Amino acid sequence: MLTLPAAACAVEGRAASSPASPEAAPPAPAGVVSEKEAQTVLDQWEKARAAAVRKGGTDWSPAEAGMAAEITTAQSKVNKMIGERVGGTREPIVKPRFAIPARASGEPWFMADFARKGSSTRYQGIYRKTPAGWRLVAMSVTAGESRPPAVARDRNGLATAVAAGDGDGLIASPRRIAQAHARVEGTLGENRDVRRLFAADSHARRDADALRDQRAQLARGRWTTTVRTEVAPEIYALRTSAGGALVWYGLRTRQTFTARPGSTQTLGFKEAETAALSHGKRFTREAVYTSAALYLAVVPRSPGLVRVPTAWHTEVAVTGS
């Protein structure tokens, strides 16, 4: 809105001054993209994804980057090995909504929340501008009770990105939450200092409990278990309307199983994916299972505990001797 200039008045003995130039209000903050541009990015990604599927899923670089490309490539490989379709659903995208942060330093990114025709499941894709163009870099899939809370929007309709190290109003910063999840997994849930950050039904605690049960079972056959989990460098977070945050982060996990001296039991993998990656081999000395996952953490205002309701997980490799 323009501000009207004050009326000019004559000063005795001087000519009337010229009216002041009207001053335009400062422009509204711009997002990293407009909604129209975000829709174009989403459409282009869908076309690139479909093209990658038609080519057998061997190259996802035109559609994805970072952890997303790593997971999709590994999934495509495993799906081929077990005879499943590459690329998942092919139904068209419907009802997209966008959470677009204001322009800031660093690589621009935004979140697209959408469904696919005939399904109530929703997807939250993080799209980042890379040197090669816009690419999907993270994804979460939610339905029912796993649906995330609404993203906060300012008076201009823009979302608020939360820096990885910003823990304002939260039980921990996004980076700290990702690191804590890695620590919970790496210690099989036995580190109480980090375990206490997460709700009991979160992936962080449930997965760690499952690993601990697995370790106990293998120990009876005289095999030891060690777990090493690393946080991927890219972390994305948006403030929610309730004052919390949605955080997307990736973990790479390496489980090493080692036979103790005197063990006479061999180790094999029976799930379809791991059995295919190990080619049905039984290991006598050591086995290494590598996996990767992208998580969505729902973080309420402090002191609320972190929920991790959804994971995009894949097997990467099984090796050993």
PDB file of C-alpha atoms in Angstrom, residues 11 62 71 96 129 165 167 194 200 254 270 272 312 316:
ATOM      1  CA  VAL A  11       5.872  29.315   3.765  1.00  0.00           C
ATOM      2  CA  PRO A  62      17.880 -36.573 -13.043  1.00  0.00           C
ATOM      3  CA  ILE A  71      18.054 -45.046  -0.995  1.00  0.00           C
ATOM      4  CA  PRO A  96      -0.248 -30.882  -3.630  1.00  0.00           C
ATOM      5  CA  LYS A 129      18.237 -26.620  -5.739  1.00  0.00           C
ATOM      6  CA  GLY A 165      21.713 -25.975  15.167  1.00  0.00           C
ATOM      7  CA  GLY A 167      16.961 -25.546  19.313  1.00  0.00           C
ATOM      8  CA  VAL A 194      19.770 -39.746  24.490  1.00  0.00           C
ATOM      9  CA  ALA A 200       8.416 -44.755  23.522  1.00  0.00           C
ATOM     10  CA  ARG A 254      26.468 -50.703   9.633  1.00  0.00           C
ATOM     11  CA  LYS A 270      16.197 -65.076   5.812  1.00  0.00           C
ATOM     12  CA  ALA A 272      13.813 -61.686   1.048  1.00  0.00           C
ATOM     13  CA  TRP A 312      12.043 -44.594   4.502  1.00  0.00           C
ATOM     14  CA  VAL A 316      22.162 -51.556   0.934  1.00  0.00           C
TER      15      VAL A 316
END
